[in-house]
mmCIF file of C-alpha atoms in Angstrom:
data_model
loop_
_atom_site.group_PDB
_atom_site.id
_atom_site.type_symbol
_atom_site.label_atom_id
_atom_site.label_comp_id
_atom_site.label_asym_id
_atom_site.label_seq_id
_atom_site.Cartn_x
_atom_site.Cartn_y
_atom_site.Cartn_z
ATOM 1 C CA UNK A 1 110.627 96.393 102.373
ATOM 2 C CA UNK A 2 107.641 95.593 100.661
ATOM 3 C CA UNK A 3 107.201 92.255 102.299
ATOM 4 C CA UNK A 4 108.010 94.077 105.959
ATOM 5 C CA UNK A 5 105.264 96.650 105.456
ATOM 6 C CA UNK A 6 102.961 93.913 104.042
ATOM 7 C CA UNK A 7 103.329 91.719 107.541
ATOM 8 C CA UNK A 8 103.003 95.193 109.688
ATOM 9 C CA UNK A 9 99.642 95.541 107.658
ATOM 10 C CA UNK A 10 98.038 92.405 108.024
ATOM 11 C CA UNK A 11 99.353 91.606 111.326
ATOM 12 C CA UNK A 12 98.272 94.648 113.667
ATOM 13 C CA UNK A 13 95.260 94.041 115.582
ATOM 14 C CA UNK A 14 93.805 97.316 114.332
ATOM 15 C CA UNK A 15 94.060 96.883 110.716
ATOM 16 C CA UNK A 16 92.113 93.166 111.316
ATOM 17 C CA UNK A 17 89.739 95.389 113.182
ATOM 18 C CA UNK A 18 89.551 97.454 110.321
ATOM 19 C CA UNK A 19 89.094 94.686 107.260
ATOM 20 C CA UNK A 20 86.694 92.727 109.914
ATOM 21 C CA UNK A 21 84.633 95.949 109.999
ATOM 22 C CA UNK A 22 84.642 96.312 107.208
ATOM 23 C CA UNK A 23 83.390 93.232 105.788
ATOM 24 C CA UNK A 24 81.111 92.700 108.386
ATOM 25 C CA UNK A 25 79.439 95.781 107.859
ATOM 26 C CA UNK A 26 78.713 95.113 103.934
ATOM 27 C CA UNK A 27 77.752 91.943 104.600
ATOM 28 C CA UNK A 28 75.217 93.609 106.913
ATOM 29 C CA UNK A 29 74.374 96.026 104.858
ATOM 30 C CA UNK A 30 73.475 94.135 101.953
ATOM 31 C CA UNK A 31 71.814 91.204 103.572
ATOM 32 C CA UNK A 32 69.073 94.118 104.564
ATOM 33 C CA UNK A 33 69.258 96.390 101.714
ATOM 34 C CA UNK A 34 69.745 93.890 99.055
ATOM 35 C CA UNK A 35 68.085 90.775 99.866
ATOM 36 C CA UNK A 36 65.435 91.006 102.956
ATOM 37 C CA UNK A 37 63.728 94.751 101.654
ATOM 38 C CA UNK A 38 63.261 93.597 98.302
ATOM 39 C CA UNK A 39 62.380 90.123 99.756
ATOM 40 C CA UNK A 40 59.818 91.892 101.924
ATOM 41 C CA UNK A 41 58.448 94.226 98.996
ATOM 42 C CA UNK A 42 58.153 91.451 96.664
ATOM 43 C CA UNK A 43 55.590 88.987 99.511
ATOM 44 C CA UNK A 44 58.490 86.169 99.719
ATOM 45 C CA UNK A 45 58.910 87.461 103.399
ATOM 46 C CA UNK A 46 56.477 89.319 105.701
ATOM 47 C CA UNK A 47 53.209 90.498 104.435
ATOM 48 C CA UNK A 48 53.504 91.936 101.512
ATOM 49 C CA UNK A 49 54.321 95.576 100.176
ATOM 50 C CA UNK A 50 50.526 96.129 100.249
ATOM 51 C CA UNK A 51 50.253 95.774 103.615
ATOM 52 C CA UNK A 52 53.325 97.006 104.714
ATOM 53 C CA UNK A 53 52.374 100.492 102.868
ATOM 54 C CA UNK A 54 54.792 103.360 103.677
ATOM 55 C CA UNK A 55 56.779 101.775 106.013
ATOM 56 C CA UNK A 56 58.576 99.691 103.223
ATOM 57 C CA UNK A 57 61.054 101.606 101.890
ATOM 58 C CA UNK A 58 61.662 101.951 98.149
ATOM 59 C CA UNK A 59 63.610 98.835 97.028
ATOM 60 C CA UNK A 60 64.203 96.093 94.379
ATOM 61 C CA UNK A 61 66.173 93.907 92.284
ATOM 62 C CA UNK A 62 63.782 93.269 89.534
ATOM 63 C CA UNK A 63 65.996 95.822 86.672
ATOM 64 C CA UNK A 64 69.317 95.802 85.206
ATOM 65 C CA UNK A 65 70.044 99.568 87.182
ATOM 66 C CA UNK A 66 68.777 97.835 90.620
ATOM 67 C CA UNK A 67 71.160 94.595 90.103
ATOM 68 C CA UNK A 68 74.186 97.119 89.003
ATOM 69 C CA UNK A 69 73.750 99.333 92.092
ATOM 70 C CA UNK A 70 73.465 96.011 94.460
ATOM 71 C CA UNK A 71 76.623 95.246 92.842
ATOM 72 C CA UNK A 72 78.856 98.155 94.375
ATOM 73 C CA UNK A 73 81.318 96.873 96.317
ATOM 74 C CA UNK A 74 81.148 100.050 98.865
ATOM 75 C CA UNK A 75 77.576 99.272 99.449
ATOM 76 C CA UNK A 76 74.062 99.201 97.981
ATOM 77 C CA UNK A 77 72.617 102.669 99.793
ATOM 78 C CA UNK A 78 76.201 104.233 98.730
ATOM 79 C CA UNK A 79 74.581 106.732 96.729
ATOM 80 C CA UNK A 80 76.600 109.909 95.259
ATOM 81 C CA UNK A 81 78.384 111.206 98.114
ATOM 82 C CA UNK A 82 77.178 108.871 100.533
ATOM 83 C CA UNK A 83 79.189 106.906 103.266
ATOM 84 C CA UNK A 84 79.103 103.567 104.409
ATOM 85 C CA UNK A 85 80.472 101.328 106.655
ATOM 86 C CA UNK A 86 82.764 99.614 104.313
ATOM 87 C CA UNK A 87 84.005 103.202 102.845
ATOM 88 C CA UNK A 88 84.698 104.112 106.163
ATOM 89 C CA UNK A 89 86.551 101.056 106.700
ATOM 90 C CA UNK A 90 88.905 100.811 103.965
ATOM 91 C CA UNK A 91 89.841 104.654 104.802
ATOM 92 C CA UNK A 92 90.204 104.114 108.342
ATOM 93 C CA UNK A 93 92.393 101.363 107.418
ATOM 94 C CA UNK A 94 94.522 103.374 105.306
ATOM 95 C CA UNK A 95 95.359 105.981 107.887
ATOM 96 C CA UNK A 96 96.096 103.098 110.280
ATOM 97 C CA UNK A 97 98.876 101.944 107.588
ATOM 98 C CA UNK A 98 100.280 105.427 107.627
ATOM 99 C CA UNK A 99 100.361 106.044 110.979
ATOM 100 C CA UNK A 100 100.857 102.330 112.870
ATOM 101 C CA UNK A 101 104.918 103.076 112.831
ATOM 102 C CA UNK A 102 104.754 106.221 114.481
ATOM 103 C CA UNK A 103 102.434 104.845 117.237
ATOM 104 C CA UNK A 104 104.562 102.083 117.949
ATOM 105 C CA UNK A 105 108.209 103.459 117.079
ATOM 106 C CA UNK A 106 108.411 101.560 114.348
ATOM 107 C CA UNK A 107 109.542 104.345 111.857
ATOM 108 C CA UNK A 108 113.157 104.807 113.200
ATOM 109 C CA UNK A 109 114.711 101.226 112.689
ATOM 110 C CA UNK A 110 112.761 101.486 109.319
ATOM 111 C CA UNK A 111 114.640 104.917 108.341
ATOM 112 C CA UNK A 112 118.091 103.183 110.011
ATOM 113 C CA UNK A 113 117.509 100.325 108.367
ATOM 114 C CA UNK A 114 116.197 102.197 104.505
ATOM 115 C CA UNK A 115 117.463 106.253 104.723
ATOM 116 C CA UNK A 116 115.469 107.019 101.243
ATOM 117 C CA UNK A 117 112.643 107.806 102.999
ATOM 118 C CA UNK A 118 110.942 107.495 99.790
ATOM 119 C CA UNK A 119 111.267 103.838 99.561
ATOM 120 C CA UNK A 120 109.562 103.602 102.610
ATOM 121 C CA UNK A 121 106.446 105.497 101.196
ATOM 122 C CA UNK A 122 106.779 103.304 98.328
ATOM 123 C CA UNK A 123 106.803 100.193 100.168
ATOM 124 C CA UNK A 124 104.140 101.139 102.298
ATOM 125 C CA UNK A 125 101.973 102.432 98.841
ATOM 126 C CA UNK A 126 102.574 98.978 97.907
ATOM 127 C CA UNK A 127 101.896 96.917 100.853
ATOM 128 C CA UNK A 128 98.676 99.218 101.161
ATOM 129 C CA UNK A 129 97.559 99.364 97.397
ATOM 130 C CA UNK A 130 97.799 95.442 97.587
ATOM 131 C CA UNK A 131 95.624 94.552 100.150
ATOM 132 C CA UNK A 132 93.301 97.354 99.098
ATOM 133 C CA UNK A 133 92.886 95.261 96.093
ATOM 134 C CA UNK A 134 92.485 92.061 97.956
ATOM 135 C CA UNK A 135 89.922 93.719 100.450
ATOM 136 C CA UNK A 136 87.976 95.178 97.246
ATOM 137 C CA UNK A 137 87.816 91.810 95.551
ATOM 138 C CA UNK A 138 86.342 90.411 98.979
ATOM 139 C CA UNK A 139 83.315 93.438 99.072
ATOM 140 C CA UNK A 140 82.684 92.632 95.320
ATOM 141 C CA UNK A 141 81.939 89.011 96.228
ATOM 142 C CA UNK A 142 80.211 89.616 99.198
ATOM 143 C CA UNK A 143 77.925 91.721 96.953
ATOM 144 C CA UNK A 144 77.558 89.847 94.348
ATOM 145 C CA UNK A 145 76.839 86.881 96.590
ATOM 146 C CA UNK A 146 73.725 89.196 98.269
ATOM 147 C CA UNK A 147 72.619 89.761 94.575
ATOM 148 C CA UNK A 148 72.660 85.716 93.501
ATOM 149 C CA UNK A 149 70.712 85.019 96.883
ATOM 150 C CA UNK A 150 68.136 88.104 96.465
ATOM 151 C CA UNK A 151 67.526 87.094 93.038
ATOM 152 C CA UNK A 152 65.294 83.487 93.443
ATOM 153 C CA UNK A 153 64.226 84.884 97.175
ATOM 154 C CA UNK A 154 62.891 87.522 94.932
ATOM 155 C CA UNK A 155 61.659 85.646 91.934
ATOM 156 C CA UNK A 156 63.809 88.199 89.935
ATOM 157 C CA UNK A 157 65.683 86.961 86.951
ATOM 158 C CA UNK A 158 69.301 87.958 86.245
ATOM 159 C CA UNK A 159 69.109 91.208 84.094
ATOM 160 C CA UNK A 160 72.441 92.684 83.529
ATOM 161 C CA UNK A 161 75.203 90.771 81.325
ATOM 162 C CA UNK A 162 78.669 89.062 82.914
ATOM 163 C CA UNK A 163 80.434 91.679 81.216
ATOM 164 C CA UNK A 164 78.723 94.659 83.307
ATOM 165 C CA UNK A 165 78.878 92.607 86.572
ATOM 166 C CA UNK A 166 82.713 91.934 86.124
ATOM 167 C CA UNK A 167 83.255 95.483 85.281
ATOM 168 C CA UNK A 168 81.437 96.803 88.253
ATOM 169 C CA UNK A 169 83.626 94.743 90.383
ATOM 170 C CA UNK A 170 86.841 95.476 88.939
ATOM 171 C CA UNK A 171 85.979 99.203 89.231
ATOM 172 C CA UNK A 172 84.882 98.729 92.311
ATOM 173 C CA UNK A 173 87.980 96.496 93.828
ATOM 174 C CA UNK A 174 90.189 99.497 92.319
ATOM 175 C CA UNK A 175 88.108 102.432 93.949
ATOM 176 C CA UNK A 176 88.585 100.349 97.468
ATOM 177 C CA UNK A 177 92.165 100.358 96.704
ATOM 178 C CA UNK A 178 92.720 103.721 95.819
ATOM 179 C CA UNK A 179 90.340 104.901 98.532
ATOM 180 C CA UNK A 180 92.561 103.019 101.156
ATOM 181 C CA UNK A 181 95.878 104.509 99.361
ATOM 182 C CA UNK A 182 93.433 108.001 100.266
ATOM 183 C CA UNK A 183 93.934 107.247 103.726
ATOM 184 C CA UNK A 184 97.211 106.505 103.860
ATOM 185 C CA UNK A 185 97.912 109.519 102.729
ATOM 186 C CA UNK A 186 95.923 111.067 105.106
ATOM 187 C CA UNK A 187 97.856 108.793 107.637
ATOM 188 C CA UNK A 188 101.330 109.885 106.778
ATOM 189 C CA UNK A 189 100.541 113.769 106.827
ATOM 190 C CA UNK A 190 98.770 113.742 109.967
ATOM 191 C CA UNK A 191 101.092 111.226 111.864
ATOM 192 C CA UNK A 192 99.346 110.603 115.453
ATOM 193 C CA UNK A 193 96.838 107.783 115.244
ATOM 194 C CA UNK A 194 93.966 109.375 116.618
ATOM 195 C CA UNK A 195 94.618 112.414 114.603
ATOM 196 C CA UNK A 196 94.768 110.764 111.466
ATOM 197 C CA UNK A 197 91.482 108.719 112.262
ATOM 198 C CA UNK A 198 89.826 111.917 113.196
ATOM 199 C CA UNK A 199 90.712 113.919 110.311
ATOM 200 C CA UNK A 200 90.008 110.855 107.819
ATOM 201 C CA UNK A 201 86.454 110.741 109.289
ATOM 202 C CA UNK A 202 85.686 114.537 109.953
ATOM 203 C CA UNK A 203 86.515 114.845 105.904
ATOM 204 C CA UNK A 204 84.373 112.467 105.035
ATOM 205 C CA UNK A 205 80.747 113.759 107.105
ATOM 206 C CA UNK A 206 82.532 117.781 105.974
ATOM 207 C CA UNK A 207 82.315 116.189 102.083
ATOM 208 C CA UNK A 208 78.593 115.372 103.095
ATOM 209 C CA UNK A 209 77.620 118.188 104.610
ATOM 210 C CA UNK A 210 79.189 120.557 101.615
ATOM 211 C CA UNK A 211 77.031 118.960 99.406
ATOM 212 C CA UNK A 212 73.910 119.043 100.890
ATOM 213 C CA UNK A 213 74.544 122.741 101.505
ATOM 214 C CA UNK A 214 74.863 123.348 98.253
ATOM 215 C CA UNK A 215 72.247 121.734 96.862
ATOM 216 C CA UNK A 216 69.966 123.884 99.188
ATOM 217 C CA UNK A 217 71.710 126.619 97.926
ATOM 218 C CA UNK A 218 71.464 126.271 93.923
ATOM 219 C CA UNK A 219 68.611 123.630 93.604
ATOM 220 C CA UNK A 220 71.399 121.217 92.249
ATOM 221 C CA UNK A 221 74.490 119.409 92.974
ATOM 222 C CA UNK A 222 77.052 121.975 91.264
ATOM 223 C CA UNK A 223 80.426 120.772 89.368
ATOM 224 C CA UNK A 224 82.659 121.046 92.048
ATOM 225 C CA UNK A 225 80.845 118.870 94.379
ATOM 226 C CA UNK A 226 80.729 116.200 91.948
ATOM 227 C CA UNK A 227 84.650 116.065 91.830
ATOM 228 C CA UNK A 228 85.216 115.645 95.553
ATOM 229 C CA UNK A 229 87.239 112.420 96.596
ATOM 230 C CA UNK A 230 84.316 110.332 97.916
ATOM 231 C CA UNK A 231 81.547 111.076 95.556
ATOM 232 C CA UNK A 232 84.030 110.351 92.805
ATOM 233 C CA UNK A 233 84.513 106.965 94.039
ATOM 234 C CA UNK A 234 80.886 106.172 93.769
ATOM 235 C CA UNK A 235 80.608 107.479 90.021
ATOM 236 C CA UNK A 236 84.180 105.214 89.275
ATOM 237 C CA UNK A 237 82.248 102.254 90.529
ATOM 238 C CA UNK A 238 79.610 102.967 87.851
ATOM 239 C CA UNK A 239 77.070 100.986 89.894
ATOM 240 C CA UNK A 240 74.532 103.815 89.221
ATOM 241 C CA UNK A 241 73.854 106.962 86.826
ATOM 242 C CA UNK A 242 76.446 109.188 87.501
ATOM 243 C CA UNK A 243 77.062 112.751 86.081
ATOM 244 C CA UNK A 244 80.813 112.184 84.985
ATOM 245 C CA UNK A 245 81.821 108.721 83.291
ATOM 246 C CA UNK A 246 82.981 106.192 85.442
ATOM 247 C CA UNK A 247 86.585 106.118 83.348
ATOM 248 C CA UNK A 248 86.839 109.993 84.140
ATOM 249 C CA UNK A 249 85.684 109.589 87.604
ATOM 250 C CA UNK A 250 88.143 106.977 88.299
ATOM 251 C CA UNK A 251 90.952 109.017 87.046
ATOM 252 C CA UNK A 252 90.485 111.916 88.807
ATOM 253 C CA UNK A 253 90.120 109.913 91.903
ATOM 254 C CA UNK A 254 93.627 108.668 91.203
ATOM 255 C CA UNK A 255 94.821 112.407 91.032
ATOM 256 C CA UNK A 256 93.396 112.836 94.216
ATOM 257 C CA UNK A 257 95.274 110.049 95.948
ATOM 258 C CA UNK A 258 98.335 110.612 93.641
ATOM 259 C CA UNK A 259 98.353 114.721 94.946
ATOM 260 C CA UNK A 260 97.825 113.378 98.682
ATOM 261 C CA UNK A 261 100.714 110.884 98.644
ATOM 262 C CA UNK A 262 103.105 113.724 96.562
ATOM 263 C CA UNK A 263 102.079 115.834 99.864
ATOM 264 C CA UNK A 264 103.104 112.679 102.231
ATOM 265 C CA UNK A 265 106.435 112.369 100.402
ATOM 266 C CA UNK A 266 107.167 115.452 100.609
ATOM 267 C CA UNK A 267 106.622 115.702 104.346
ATOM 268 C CA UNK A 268 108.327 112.262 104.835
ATOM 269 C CA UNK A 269 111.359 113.503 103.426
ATOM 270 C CA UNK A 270 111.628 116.694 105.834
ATOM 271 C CA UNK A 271 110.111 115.484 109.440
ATOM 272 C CA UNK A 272 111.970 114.539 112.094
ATOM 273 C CA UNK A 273 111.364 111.375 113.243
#
């Protein structure tokens, strides 16, 4: 089953949409953020910073803290509880692997053909965690590509160890895994297509706009906040200083995605199809 759900993933024209998007977008997003601003501040291209004055935003890749947050895999501006296009990406893909059967009928010759309905969850937590893991792997290297190129555009010198850069990526390659196993979830509960998308997406800017609410409210971001799904995957990545460790972060991401799938299951088990 695994190896059915596998070739459903990767050969739907959505979910290419989805991984193309995805990396696409990061690649975007880094070439600008990562090597032309800091290009740009540092004189290699354009004026200078000098004469560019306020309209240069804040950037860099001159410190160990500015290479590390280059290095996220989900994006250099991807901040604490910030989106990006790859984020959005790997969760829109995940609802699209939880939902794809329903859309196309797929579901019923999969229950004839496997009646544990479990199994199929499994298989498809599988097929999904998988190329979760091989999408992550691809936005590590794309950033750590825009790093190597921003560094002699930049005449910056490498300042953070192999050790660091290999763990930010393997943190990171997880987080896209578990964030796309996040949308699966999603994808199973809600079904429909467009619902799932909808609901994936409208969580995501609600997440947002929670936070900034309540830092208007208390002056600070409070606890709570700091434990909500997509703010936790930026502190797992450990790109940048982060209130809770990037070991706890990551594991209470994985009880988030591990309480959404119990949910699917259990729903799986009960609908009609």
């Amino acid at each position: 089953m695994f190896r059915g759900e596998l070739l459903k993933l990767t050969t739907t024209a959505a979910t290419k949409v989805a991984l193309a998007v995805g990396v696409l977008g990061l690649v975007a997003t880094q070439l600008v953020l990562v090597v032309l601003l800091p290009a740009l501040a540092s004189g290699t291209i354009g004026p200078g910073a000098d004469a560019l004055g306020d309209d240069l935003p804040a950037s860099g890749v001159a410190n160990a803290s500015a290479q590390l947050a280059a290095l996220s895999p989900l994006g250099a501006s991807g901040g604490g509880g910030s989106l990006s296009i790859a984020m959005l990406a790997v969760l829109v893909l995940g609802v699209l692997a939880g939902t794809t059967d329903y859309r196309f009928g797929g579901i019923v010759p999969t229950a004839l053909a496997e009646p544990r309905r479990g199994r199929i969850l499994a298989a498809k937590v599988v097929a999904t965690g998988v190329t979760g893991l091989v999408l992550g792997a691809a936005y590590a290297l794309v950033s750590l590509v825009a790093l190597l190129v921003s560094l002699p555009a930049t005449g910056s010198a490498l300042a953070v160890g192999i050790v660091d850069i290999a763990a930010v990526m393997a943190r990171g390659t997880v987080v896209v895994a578990l964030l796309a196993l996040l949308g699966l979830g999603v994808g199973v509960l809600a079904r429909n297509q467009l619902a799932g998308v909808l609901i994936m997406l409208g969580a995501a800017v609600l997440e947002l706009m929670t936070q900034g609410v309540a830092v208007l409210i208390s002056g600070a971001q409070p606890l709570w906040a700091q434990v909500l799904p997509l703010t936790l995957s930026q502190a797992a990545i450990g790109s940048a200083p982060a209130a809770i460790p990037s070991a706890a972060a990551l594991a209470a991401l994985a009880g988030w995605v591990a309480i959404i799938l119990a949910a699917a299951a259990a729903v799986i088990r009960r609908r009609d199809l």
